[in-house]
Short mmCIF file of C-alpha atoms in Angstrom, two decimals:
data_model
loop_
_atom_site.label_atom_id
_atom_site.label_comp_id
_atom_site.label_asym_id
_atom_site.label_seq_id
_atom_site.Cartn_x
_atom_site.Cartn_y
_atom_site.Cartn_z
CA ASP A 1 -1.52 0.03 16.70
CA ALA A 2 1.72 2.39 16.31
CA LYS A 3 0.86 4.65 13.94
CA THR A 4 2.38 7.66 11.91
CA THR A 5 2.01 11.63 11.59
CA GLN A 6 2.76 12.79 8.17
CA PRO A 7 2.83 16.11 7.50
CA ASN A 8 0.11 16.60 4.81
CA SER A 9 1.72 18.07 1.25
CA MET A 10 5.67 19.61 1.15
CA GLU A 11 7.18 21.39 -2.27
CA SER A 12 10.20 20.72 -3.47
CA ASN A 13 12.07 22.89 -6.26
CA GLU A 14 13.58 20.13 -9.31
CA GLU A 15 17.05 18.66 -8.40
CA GLU A 16 16.46 19.94 -5.28
CA PRO A 17 16.90 17.44 -2.00
CA VAL A 18 13.77 16.48 -0.07
CA HIS A 19 13.82 15.53 3.91
CA LEU A 20 9.93 13.76 4.46
CA PRO A 21 9.46 13.70 7.80
CA CYS A 22 7.24 10.63 9.61
CA ASN A 23 6.95 11.01 13.37
CA HIS A 24 6.28 7.40 14.97
CA SER A 25 6.67 8.08 18.91
CA THR A 26 4.54 4.82 19.62
CA ILE A 27 6.64 2.51 17.52
CA SER A 28 7.43 -1.30 18.92
CA GLY A 29 10.64 -3.18 18.65
CA THR A 30 9.52 -5.07 16.39
CA ASP A 31 8.07 -2.50 13.61
CA TYR A 32 10.39 -1.81 10.77
CA ILE A 33 9.53 1.92 9.00
CA HIS A 34 8.40 1.27 5.30
CA TRP A 35 8.24 4.03 2.88
CA TYR A 36 5.69 3.56 -0.49
CA ARG A 37 4.87 6.08 -2.46
CA GLN A 38 1.79 6.67 -4.81
CA LEU A 39 2.31 8.31 -8.56
CA PRO A 40 -0.73 9.65 -9.86
CA SER A 41 -3.51 7.37 -11.41
CA GLN A 42 -0.93 4.49 -10.08
CA GLY A 43 -1.18 1.91 -7.32
CA PRO A 44 1.27 2.57 -3.84
CA GLU A 45 4.55 1.83 -5.13
CA TYR A 46 7.98 0.17 -2.13
CA VAL A 47 10.61 2.99 -1.94
CA ILE A 48 12.35 1.58 1.10
CA HIS A 49 12.33 0.52 4.32
CA GLY A 50 14.19 0.14 7.54
CA LEU A 51 14.26 -0.98 11.34
CA THR A 52 17.19 0.91 13.13
CA SER A 53 20.23 1.11 10.58
CA ASN A 54 19.94 4.35 8.48
CA VAL A 55 19.20 2.51 4.32
CA ASN A 56 20.11 3.82 1.15
CA ASN A 57 19.03 2.21 -2.14
CA ARG A 58 18.75 3.22 -5.89
CA MET A 59 15.29 5.65 -5.58
CA ALA A 60 16.19 7.23 -1.89
CA SER A 61 17.33 7.05 2.04
CA LEU A 62 16.08 6.50 5.25
CA ALA A 63 17.29 8.03 8.18
CA ILE A 64 16.11 6.73 11.45
CA ALA A 65 16.26 8.66 14.74
CA GLU A 66 18.31 6.69 17.45
CA ASP A 67 15.78 6.64 19.42
CA ARG A 68 13.44 5.39 16.54
CA LYS A 69 10.56 7.85 17.21
CA SER A 70 11.08 9.34 13.75
CA SER A 71 12.64 9.00 10.27
CA THR A 72 12.96 11.02 7.21
CA LEU A 73 12.47 10.03 3.55
CA ILE A 74 15.37 11.55 1.61
CA LEU A 75 15.06 11.95 -2.58
CA HIS A 76 18.54 13.52 -3.28
CA ARG A 77 17.46 15.32 -6.22
CA ALA A 78 13.61 15.54 -6.72
CA THR A 79 12.29 15.35 -10.42
CA LEU A 80 8.98 16.36 -11.37
CA ARG A 81 8.58 12.18 -11.40
CA ASP A 82 9.16 12.00 -8.08
CA ALA A 83 5.60 14.32 -7.69
CA ALA A 84 3.21 12.07 -5.60
CA VAL A 85 1.60 11.31 -2.12
CA TYR A 86 4.07 9.17 0.34
CA TYR A 87 3.29 7.52 3.19
CA CYS A 88 4.89 5.47 6.10
CA ILE A 89 4.06 2.82 7.15
CA LEU A 90 5.16 1.04 10.38
CA ARG A 91 4.95 -3.32 10.14
CA ASP A 92 5.28 -5.64 12.92
CA VAL A 93 7.76 -8.35 11.45
CA ALA A 94 5.47 -10.80 13.86
CA ALA A 95 2.34 -9.68 12.69
CA ASP A 96 2.64 -7.51 9.87
CA ASN A 97 -0.61 -9.30 7.60
CA ASP A 98 -1.68 -5.88 6.64
CA MET A 99 -0.54 -2.53 5.98
CA ARG A 100 -2.14 0.61 7.55
CA PHE A 101 -1.88 3.79 5.57
CA GLY A 102 -2.47 7.13 6.71
CA ALA A 103 -2.51 10.53 4.55
CA GLY A 104 0.53 10.74 3.80
CA THR A 105 2.30 13.46 2.41
CA ARG A 106 1.67 15.19 -0.79
CA LEU A 107 4.85 16.19 -2.66
CA THR A 108 4.29 18.70 -5.24
CA VAL A 109 8.02 19.32 -7.54
CA LYS A 110 7.98 22.40 -9.26
CA PRO A 111 10.33 23.05 -11.96
CA GLU B 1 9.15 -11.10 -14.96
CA THR B 2 5.44 -9.75 -15.13
CA GLY B 3 4.16 -7.58 -12.46
CA VAL B 4 0.92 -7.44 -10.65
CA THR B 5 -2.62 -7.16 -13.23
CA GLN B 6 -5.70 -6.90 -11.88
CA SER B 7 -9.07 -6.73 -13.93
CA PRO B 8 -11.13 -4.57 -14.91
CA THR B 9 -9.55 -1.83 -15.00
CA HIS B 10 -12.89 -0.09 -14.71
CA LEU B 11 -16.51 -1.23 -13.45
CA ILE B 12 -19.77 0.57 -13.37
CA LYS B 13 -22.45 -1.45 -11.13
CA THR B 14 -26.07 -0.22 -9.48
CA ARG B 15 -27.09 -0.49 -5.71
CA GLY B 16 -27.15 -4.49 -4.19
CA GLN B 17 -25.06 -6.16 -7.51
CA GLN B 18 -22.73 -8.12 -6.54
CA VAL B 19 -19.03 -7.39 -8.32
CA THR B 20 -15.67 -9.87 -8.72
CA LEU B 21 -12.62 -7.79 -8.87
CA ARG B 22 -9.56 -10.15 -9.92
CA CYS B 23 -5.82 -10.15 -10.14
CA SER B 24 -2.84 -12.50 -10.77
CA SER B 25 0.22 -12.31 -8.28
CA GLN B 26 3.77 -11.43 -9.66
CA SER B 27 5.59 -14.70 -10.51
CA GLY B 28 6.57 -16.44 -7.25
CA HIS B 29 4.61 -14.26 -5.13
CA ASN B 30 2.37 -16.64 -2.53
CA THR B 31 0.77 -13.70 -0.68
CA VAL B 32 -2.30 -11.59 -1.85
CA SER B 33 -3.51 -8.41 -0.13
CA TRP B 34 -6.78 -6.35 -1.28
CA TYR B 35 -6.86 -2.34 -0.05
CA GLN B 36 -10.17 -0.12 -0.92
CA GLN B 37 -8.99 3.02 -1.91
CA ALA B 38 -11.62 5.70 -1.82
CA LEU B 39 -10.94 9.12 -3.17
CA GLY B 40 -8.50 11.53 -1.64
CA GLN B 41 -7.78 8.69 0.88
CA GLY B 42 -5.09 6.35 1.79
CA PRO B 43 -5.83 2.54 1.07
CA GLN B 44 -7.54 1.06 3.92
CA PHE B 45 -6.35 -2.89 4.55
CA ILE B 46 -9.58 -5.19 3.58
CA PHE B 47 -7.69 -8.58 4.08
CA GLN B 48 -5.01 -10.76 2.94
CA TYR B 49 -4.50 -14.62 1.68
CA TYR B 50 -1.78 -16.50 2.64
CA ARG B 51 -1.34 -19.91 0.70
CA GLU B 52 -5.18 -20.23 -0.13
CA GLU B 53 -6.32 -19.32 3.49
CA GLU B 54 -7.24 -15.80 4.87
CA ASN B 55 -4.75 -14.49 7.28
CA GLY B 56 -6.10 -11.18 8.43
CA ARG B 57 -9.01 -9.16 8.01
CA GLY B 58 -9.47 -5.15 8.76
CA ASN B 59 -12.76 -3.57 9.61
CA PHE B 60 -15.00 -4.26 7.03
CA PRO B 61 -18.22 -6.48 6.86
CA PRO B 62 -18.52 -9.91 5.52
CA ARG B 63 -19.76 -9.34 2.45
CA PHE B 64 -16.11 -8.68 1.02
CA SER B 65 -15.10 -11.71 0.48
CA GLY B 66 -12.11 -13.28 -1.12
CA LEU B 67 -10.64 -16.40 -2.80
CA GLN B 68 -6.96 -17.63 -3.48
CA PHE B 69 -6.38 -19.97 -6.20
CA PRO B 70 -3.47 -22.36 -6.50
CA ASN B 71 -1.34 -20.69 -8.50
CA TYR B 72 -2.19 -17.55 -6.34
CA SER B 73 -3.76 -15.40 -8.11
CA SER B 74 -6.85 -14.02 -5.93
CA GLU B 75 -10.67 -12.24 -6.44
CA LEU B 76 -12.40 -10.46 -4.38
CA ASN B 77 -16.25 -10.18 -3.80
CA VAL B 78 -18.70 -7.64 -2.87
CA ASN B 79 -22.48 -8.78 -2.51
CA ALA B 80 -25.01 -5.88 -1.78
CA LEU B 81 -23.14 -2.84 -2.94
CA GLU B 82 -23.31 0.24 -1.23
CA LEU B 83 -22.79 3.58 -2.57
CA ASP B 84 -19.65 3.61 -0.35
CA ASP B 85 -18.38 0.76 -1.67
CA SER B 86 -17.41 3.13 -4.86
CA ALA B 87 -13.52 3.12 -4.96
CA LEU B 88 -9.87 2.04 -5.79
CA TYR B 89 -10.06 -1.52 -5.58
CA LEU B 90 -6.18 -2.52 -4.92
CA CYS B 91 -4.31 -5.62 -4.97
CA ALA B 92 -0.66 -6.75 -3.34
CA SER B 93 1.35 -9.30 -3.78
CA SER B 94 4.48 -10.43 -1.46
CA SER B 95 6.81 -13.13 -1.03
CA ARG B 96 6.02 -13.87 3.12
CA LEU B 97 9.58 -15.11 4.86
CA ALA B 98 9.11 -15.78 8.02
CA GLY B 99 10.47 -13.18 10.68
CA GLU B 100 11.55 -10.49 7.42
CA SER B 101 9.17 -7.82 6.53
CA ASP B 102 7.72 -8.19 3.39
CA THR B 103 7.72 -5.61 0.40
CA GLN B 104 4.50 -5.99 -1.42
CA TYR B 105 3.54 -4.89 -4.88
CA PHE B 106 0.64 -3.33 -6.18
CA GLY B 107 -1.55 -3.61 -9.39
CA PRO B 108 -2.71 -0.52 -10.70
CA GLY B 109 -6.25 -0.66 -9.69
CA THR B 110 -10.09 -1.22 -10.45
CA ARG B 111 -12.16 2.18 -10.53
CA LEU B 112 -15.40 0.40 -8.59
CA THR B 113 -18.46 2.98 -9.22
CA VAL B 114 -21.82 1.84 -7.93
CA LEU B 115 -24.78 3.87 -8.76
#
C-alpha cells in the first residue's frame, strides 16, 4: 500500500499562513490525496482532497506536485482553532474501503 | 441534518468481558467504518459495512465483530476484552458512489477503558 510521510510537529503564529507537507513517493494513479484533521478530544474532520489538480475550499488549499509524489496543505491564516493533528491519507478510488492514518503532523498555533 | 453520533461516550469494562458500541450514521449515508485509536496514535481501521455487509477488514482478530442495520446505524462488538483494547473507538459514515473517493464523517468516539 502506498504510504505517506509527514513531519511529527510544526508550529505557526496566529494569522500567518501554514504549509503542511506530505510525501507520498509510491502513490499510484488511482490514489486520491485526502487530508483530515483531529482537534483535541474530537473525531477526525475532513479538510480537503484531490487527485491531480490543486484544490481550494473554505477551509484550506491543497497543492499537489506535478509528479504527485508530494502535496502541501495550506492554511491561509492560521487561527488558534486550527491547532490539531493533521493527517495526509492516500485512498485508492477502486478499493477505498478503509483509510490508513499515519501519525500525522501536530500543528501548534501560537498567539 | 444530524451528524454522526456514538454511544456511550465513556465505558469501563474488565478483562474478559464483552462490549457493544453503537453508532448512528449521518442522514443519507450507506456506509459505516469503525476505527480504533490508541492514545497518541492515529486511528486504525477495524472494518467497514456497506448496505449491511462487511466490506473490508483491517488487521483485527475475529473477536471484533460488527453489524449494520437497515437504517444504516451500526454496532461494534468486542468479545473477551483485553487490556490493550483500551482506546477511543471512532465511527465514520459516508455515502459511497462508484468511481468517486468518498468523504468520511466521524463521530466523537467512545472511550473504552479495560481494567
